[in-house]
Short mmCIF file of C-alpha atoms and ligand atoms in Angstrom, two decimals:
data_model
loop_
_atom_site.label_atom_id
_atom_site.label_comp_id
_atom_site.label_asym_id
_atom_site.label_seq_id
_atom_site.Cartn_x
_atom_site.Cartn_y
_atom_site.Cartn_z
CA MET A 1 85.31 78.47 98.00
CA SER A 2 85.95 80.72 95.01
CA TYR A 3 89.22 82.30 94.10
CA THR A 4 88.27 85.72 95.43
CA GLU A 5 86.73 84.29 98.60
CA THR A 6 89.89 82.31 99.31
CA LEU A 7 92.02 85.43 99.09
CA SER A 8 89.66 87.44 101.18
CA ALA A 9 89.49 84.70 103.83
CA ARG A 10 93.28 84.52 103.96
CA ASN A 11 93.47 88.30 104.46
CA THR A 12 90.78 88.41 107.07
CA ALA A 13 92.27 85.53 109.02
CA SER A 14 95.67 87.21 109.04
CA GLU A 15 94.35 90.54 110.26
CA THR A 16 92.10 89.00 112.89
CA VAL A 17 94.76 86.81 114.43
CA LYS A 18 97.18 89.70 114.48
CA ASP A 19 94.79 92.10 116.15
CA ALA A 20 93.94 89.54 118.83
CA THR A 21 97.52 88.54 119.65
CA PRO A 22 99.89 91.37 118.77
CA GLU A 23 102.91 89.56 120.21
CA SER A 24 102.37 86.52 118.00
CA THR A 25 103.16 88.02 114.63
CA THR A 26 104.27 84.86 112.81
CA GLU A 27 100.77 83.45 112.79
CA SER A 28 99.49 86.72 111.45
CA LEU A 29 101.29 86.65 108.13
CA PRO A 30 99.42 85.79 104.97
CA PRO A 31 100.27 82.08 104.77
CA ILE A 32 102.61 80.67 102.18
CA PRO A 33 100.29 78.54 100.05
CA PRO A 34 100.45 74.89 101.07
CA ALA A 35 101.86 72.30 98.69
CA ALA A 36 99.26 70.71 96.47
CA GLU A 37 99.92 67.29 97.94
CA SER A 38 97.04 65.45 96.43
CA ASN A 39 97.44 67.14 93.10
CA PRO A 40 100.83 67.75 91.50
CA LEU A 41 99.44 70.55 89.35
CA ARG A 42 99.43 74.20 90.38
CA ALA A 43 97.92 75.33 87.09
CA ARG A 44 97.23 74.17 83.57
CA MET A 45 96.73 75.77 80.20
CA GLU A 46 93.95 74.28 78.12
CA ASP A 47 93.85 75.00 74.41
CA PHE A 48 95.07 78.49 75.23
CA SER A 49 95.46 81.13 72.50
CA PHE A 50 96.29 84.80 72.68
CA PHE A 51 95.62 87.60 70.18
CA TYR A 52 97.13 91.10 70.33
CA ALA A 53 94.86 94.05 69.59
CA ASP A 54 96.14 94.26 65.99
CA GLY A 55 94.96 90.68 65.39
CA THR A 56 98.38 89.00 65.71
CA GLN A 57 97.88 85.51 67.13
CA ALA A 58 100.96 85.17 69.33
CA ILE A 59 99.94 81.93 71.11
CA LYS A 60 98.29 79.03 69.31
CA ASN A 61 96.28 76.39 71.16
CA VAL A 62 98.78 75.68 73.92
CA SER A 63 97.94 72.99 76.49
CA MET A 64 100.50 72.59 79.23
CA PRO A 65 100.69 71.63 82.89
CA ILE A 66 102.45 73.80 85.46
CA LEU A 67 103.67 71.53 88.21
CA ASP A 68 103.46 72.61 91.81
CA ARG A 69 106.77 73.71 93.35
CA HIS A 70 108.71 73.03 90.23
CA VAL A 71 110.65 75.44 88.05
CA THR A 72 109.27 75.42 84.51
CA ALA A 73 111.46 77.05 81.86
CA ILE A 74 110.01 78.42 78.64
CA ILE A 75 112.56 78.48 75.84
CA GLY A 76 112.47 79.17 72.12
CA PRO A 77 113.74 81.58 69.47
CA SER A 78 113.01 85.29 69.55
CA GLY A 79 109.40 86.11 68.76
CA CYS A 80 108.09 82.58 69.45
CA GLY A 81 105.72 83.86 72.15
CA LYS A 82 107.56 83.14 75.41
CA SER A 83 106.88 86.52 77.03
CA THR A 84 103.34 86.61 75.69
CA LEU A 85 102.64 83.24 77.30
CA LEU A 86 104.21 84.28 80.61
CA ARG A 87 102.31 87.56 80.74
CA SER A 88 99.05 85.76 80.08
CA LEU A 89 99.50 83.84 83.32
CA ASN A 90 98.95 86.97 85.40
CA ARG A 91 96.71 88.91 83.03
CA MET A 92 99.33 91.55 82.21
CA HIS A 93 97.80 91.89 78.74
CA ASP A 94 94.63 93.33 80.28
CA LEU A 95 96.55 96.56 80.79
CA TYR A 96 96.24 97.23 77.03
CA PRO A 97 92.82 97.40 75.38
CA GLY A 98 91.91 95.05 72.55
CA ASN A 99 94.07 92.08 73.57
CA ARG A 100 92.14 88.82 73.69
CA TYR A 101 92.55 85.49 75.50
CA GLN A 102 90.95 82.25 74.33
CA GLY A 103 90.80 78.87 76.03
CA LYS A 104 91.58 78.40 79.70
CA ILE A 105 94.34 78.94 82.24
CA VAL A 106 93.15 77.04 85.28
CA LEU A 107 94.65 77.64 88.72
CA GLU A 108 94.57 74.65 91.08
CA PRO A 109 93.18 73.61 93.49
CA GLU A 110 90.28 76.06 93.05
CA GLU A 111 89.90 75.06 89.41
CA GLU A 112 89.44 78.74 88.69
CA ASN A 113 89.92 79.97 85.15
CA LEU A 114 92.33 82.91 85.53
CA ILE A 115 91.26 84.40 82.22
CA GLY A 116 87.55 83.90 82.87
CA ASP A 117 85.25 86.92 82.96
CA ASP A 118 84.66 86.54 86.71
CA SER A 119 88.38 86.54 87.61
CA ASP A 120 89.66 89.90 88.86
CA PRO A 121 93.01 90.72 87.18
CA VAL A 122 94.24 92.63 90.25
CA LEU A 123 93.70 89.60 92.47
CA VAL A 124 95.24 87.34 89.84
CA ARG A 125 98.41 89.48 89.95
CA LEU A 126 98.67 89.02 93.72
CA ARG A 127 98.42 85.24 93.36
CA VAL A 128 100.67 85.11 90.30
CA GLY A 129 103.58 87.50 90.91
CA MET A 130 105.92 88.71 88.19
CA VAL A 131 109.52 89.88 87.91
CA PHE A 132 110.78 91.52 84.73
CA GLN A 133 113.96 91.49 82.70
CA LYS A 134 115.32 94.76 84.07
CA PRO A 135 115.11 95.39 87.80
CA ASN A 136 112.32 97.95 88.21
CA PRO A 137 111.99 98.93 91.86
CA PHE A 138 109.58 101.74 92.64
CA PRO A 139 111.20 105.12 93.49
CA LYS A 140 110.60 104.41 97.17
CA SER A 141 112.38 102.85 100.11
CA ILE A 142 113.40 99.21 100.18
CA TYR A 143 110.71 98.60 102.80
CA GLU A 144 107.96 100.31 100.82
CA ASN A 145 108.83 98.37 97.69
CA VAL A 146 108.19 95.09 99.46
CA ALA A 147 105.17 96.39 101.39
CA ALA A 148 103.45 97.62 98.22
CA GLY A 149 101.70 94.35 97.33
CA LEU A 150 100.54 93.84 100.91
CA ARG A 151 98.94 97.27 100.96
CA VAL A 152 97.20 96.51 97.64
CA ARG A 153 95.94 93.37 99.29
CA GLY A 154 94.33 95.48 101.98
CA ILE A 155 96.64 94.66 104.88
CA LYS A 156 96.98 97.71 107.14
CA ASN A 157 98.38 96.31 110.37
CA SER A 158 101.94 97.63 110.56
CA SER A 159 103.29 94.66 112.56
CA VAL A 160 101.89 92.25 110.01
CA ILE A 161 103.49 94.27 107.22
CA ASP A 162 106.82 94.47 109.08
CA GLU A 163 106.92 90.73 109.48
CA ALA A 164 105.84 90.01 105.91
CA VAL A 165 108.48 92.41 104.56
CA GLU A 166 111.19 90.67 106.58
CA GLN A 167 109.97 87.23 105.52
CA ALA A 168 109.94 88.20 101.83
CA LEU A 169 113.41 89.75 102.03
CA ARG A 170 114.74 86.64 103.79
CA ARG A 171 113.13 84.35 101.20
CA SER A 172 114.80 86.47 98.52
CA ALA A 173 118.25 86.08 100.13
CA ILE A 174 118.73 89.83 100.51
CA TRP A 175 117.72 90.45 104.12
CA ASP A 176 121.28 90.50 105.49
CA GLU A 177 122.31 93.05 102.86
CA VAL A 178 119.45 95.48 103.49
CA LYS A 179 118.25 94.98 107.06
CA ASP A 180 120.11 98.07 108.30
CA LYS A 181 118.87 100.37 105.54
CA LEU A 182 115.26 99.34 105.00
CA HIS A 183 114.17 102.96 104.75
CA GLY A 184 116.89 103.95 102.29
CA SER A 185 116.09 104.28 98.60
CA ALA A 186 115.82 101.09 96.55
CA TYR A 187 117.81 102.90 93.86
CA GLU A 188 120.90 102.80 96.07
CA LEU A 189 121.12 99.01 95.65
CA SER A 190 123.20 97.29 92.96
CA GLY A 191 121.42 95.85 89.91
CA GLY A 192 121.55 92.32 91.32
CA GLN A 193 120.25 93.49 94.69
CA GLN A 194 117.47 95.44 92.98
CA GLN A 195 116.42 92.30 91.14
CA ARG A 196 116.31 90.27 94.36
CA LEU A 197 114.31 93.15 95.89
CA CYS A 198 111.86 92.88 92.98
CA ILE A 199 111.58 89.15 93.70
CA ALA A 200 110.88 90.01 97.37
CA ARG A 201 108.20 92.49 96.24
CA ALA A 202 106.51 89.80 94.16
CA LEU A 203 106.80 87.24 96.98
CA ALA A 204 105.44 89.40 99.81
CA PRO A 205 101.76 88.61 99.15
CA ASN A 206 102.74 84.90 99.10
CA PRO A 207 101.76 84.14 95.52
CA GLU A 208 101.10 80.60 94.33
CA ILE A 209 103.14 81.20 91.18
CA LEU A 210 106.16 83.43 90.52
CA LEU A 211 106.79 84.46 86.91
CA LEU A 212 110.32 85.47 85.91
CA ASP A 213 110.82 87.06 82.49
CA GLU A 214 114.54 86.75 81.66
CA PRO A 215 115.36 87.87 85.20
CA THR A 216 119.14 87.71 84.83
CA SER A 217 119.67 89.12 81.36
CA ALA A 218 120.66 92.53 82.75
CA LEU A 219 122.91 91.10 85.48
CA ASP A 220 126.60 90.23 85.71
CA PRO A 221 127.65 86.58 86.21
CA ILE A 222 127.93 86.82 90.01
CA ALA A 223 124.53 88.46 90.41
CA THR A 224 123.13 85.91 87.93
CA ALA A 225 124.46 83.01 89.99
CA LYS A 226 122.82 84.46 93.13
CA VAL A 227 119.46 84.77 91.39
CA GLU A 228 119.76 81.22 89.99
CA ASP A 229 120.52 79.84 93.46
CA LEU A 230 117.60 81.80 94.81
CA VAL A 231 115.20 80.44 92.18
CA GLN A 232 116.17 76.89 93.09
CA GLU A 233 115.64 77.58 96.78
CA LEU A 234 112.33 79.29 96.15
CA SER A 235 110.95 76.37 94.21
CA GLU A 236 110.62 74.56 97.55
CA THR A 237 107.87 77.00 98.51
CA VAL A 238 106.54 78.56 95.31
CA THR A 239 105.87 77.42 91.76
CA VAL A 240 108.19 79.21 89.33
CA VAL A 241 107.82 79.79 85.59
CA ILE A 242 110.85 81.38 83.94
CA VAL A 243 111.46 82.65 80.41
CA THR A 244 115.10 82.47 79.46
CA HIS A 245 117.22 82.78 76.34
CA ASN A 246 120.05 81.09 78.20
CA MET A 247 119.77 77.37 77.65
CA GLN A 248 122.47 76.56 80.20
CA GLN A 249 120.37 78.46 82.70
CA ALA A 250 117.24 76.50 81.77
CA ALA A 251 119.19 73.25 82.08
CA ARG A 252 120.71 74.30 85.43
CA ILE A 253 117.66 75.52 87.28
CA SER A 254 114.48 74.09 85.79
CA HIS A 255 112.68 70.80 86.39
CA ARG A 256 110.45 71.01 83.31
CA THR A 257 111.09 72.76 80.02
CA ALA A 258 108.66 73.96 77.37
CA PHE A 259 110.03 74.62 73.88
CA MET A 260 107.97 77.05 71.79
CA TYR A 261 108.14 77.95 68.14
CA LEU A 262 105.94 80.41 66.21
CA GLY A 263 103.41 80.58 69.03
CA GLU A 264 103.05 76.82 69.40
CA LEU A 265 104.21 74.54 72.18
CA ILE A 266 106.42 72.10 70.32
CA GLU A 267 107.67 70.01 73.20
CA PHE A 268 107.24 69.90 76.97
CA GLY A 269 108.97 67.54 79.36
CA VAL A 270 111.50 66.82 82.07
CA THR A 271 114.36 69.28 81.51
CA ASP A 272 117.09 66.61 81.35
CA ASN A 273 115.15 64.74 78.67
CA ILE A 274 114.51 67.87 76.62
CA PHE A 275 118.22 68.70 76.60
CA THR A 276 119.63 65.21 76.19
CA ASN A 277 116.97 63.39 74.21
CA PRO A 278 114.53 65.81 72.56
CA GLN A 279 111.68 64.09 70.75
CA HIS A 280 110.98 66.80 68.20
CA PRO A 281 113.52 67.76 65.49
CA GLY A 282 112.68 71.45 66.08
CA THR A 283 113.68 71.20 69.74
CA GLU A 284 116.90 69.46 68.79
CA SER A 285 117.76 72.14 66.22
CA TYR A 286 117.17 74.88 68.78
CA ILE A 287 119.13 73.37 71.63
CA THR A 288 122.03 72.49 69.37
CA GLY A 289 122.12 76.10 68.19
CA ARG A 290 121.03 75.52 64.61
CA TYR A 291 118.47 78.31 64.81
CA GLY A 292 117.27 81.01 67.16
N1 ATP B 1 102.00 94.51 71.40
C1 ATP B 1 102.07 93.65 70.38
N2 ATP B 1 101.23 93.77 69.32
C2 ATP B 1 101.26 92.90 68.29
N3 ATP B 1 102.12 91.86 68.22
C3 ATP B 1 102.98 91.71 69.25
C4 ATP B 1 103.01 92.58 70.36
N4 ATP B 1 103.98 92.17 71.21
C5 ATP B 1 104.52 91.08 70.65
N5 ATP B 1 103.94 90.79 69.47
C6 ATP B 1 104.24 89.68 68.57
O1 ATP B 1 103.91 88.47 69.24
C7 ATP B 1 104.84 87.45 68.92
C8 ATP B 1 105.44 86.88 70.19
O2 ATP B 1 106.20 87.91 70.84
P1 ATP B 1 106.90 87.64 72.25
O3 ATP B 1 107.48 88.95 72.70
O4 ATP B 1 105.96 86.96 73.14
O5 ATP B 1 108.05 86.64 71.84
P2 ATP B 1 109.31 86.15 72.69
O6 ATP B 1 109.49 84.71 72.37
O7 ATP B 1 109.15 86.52 74.12
O8 ATP B 1 110.46 87.02 72.02
P3 ATP B 1 111.86 87.51 72.61
O9 ATP B 1 112.63 86.28 72.95
O10 ATP B 1 112.48 88.27 71.48
O11 ATP B 1 111.55 88.38 73.81
C9 ATP B 1 105.88 88.10 67.99
O12 ATP B 1 105.51 87.80 66.66
C10 ATP B 1 105.73 89.57 68.29
O13 ATP B 1 106.06 90.32 67.14
#
């Protein structure tokens, strides 16, 4: 079954079950993607390059696995291509004309090339959710922020949406703080709460991969700790890729780390090994603070 067909089947199944058995809402939610038991990969980059519209080659021939239900951290000095790589994973660059992908980003188990001509960027963004550096809730209620992705996905049944909103807010460890004011403005939440709400918004359509672009850089230490705890919890049910400038954060919360420099992947491996026994002198220089 193709990528698009899989999504459509998941939607249809959810709606049908719900309409038939309104009291049994749990079975009606879009399912959290199952673990890739027979295949430890959720995605892989194959000889992937990226060119901005002005011709700048920001990513150079990167090949890298993205392990299922692991946290993968992307680290490296400013301008090395971390955000460009992350944004490629959910086709964010398509929003600006002239940008160009080369190579493959293959999502497992469908073996579908996310940057292929027959992949729909809107569907890709539902399967690969993204959270940005600064919390950016929509100027809407807490409920509507989380429901937004479900509506894009074509789900209209209000009970299904209610349940999915609650599930996403619970998974994002913010349900208890907002359950009594779901219809209040998202702007009335603190910065840390807004960021967890943005995580809930990205999680609601049950993506296979969650991308986090420096998600704590605008937060205070307490809010940062909550988001870090949340990321670790989430990695039991969703594959996470995080860009961070904070090496302690990468060491604390990731299972795999990718070190990039000047658009190239210099080293990729188990996080503990990267931080305690890097194989490449460039990685060692970066993690010991000699540049970047
Ligand atoms: N819209 C753009 N057009 C042309 N070049 C760009 C554009 N955006 C970024 N670049 C260039 O692409 C390269 C990678 O940038 P990117 O933002 O991905 O790096 P980064 O590692 O995320 O940096 P930082 O840590 O500072 O956020 C840089 O050389 C940058 O100048």
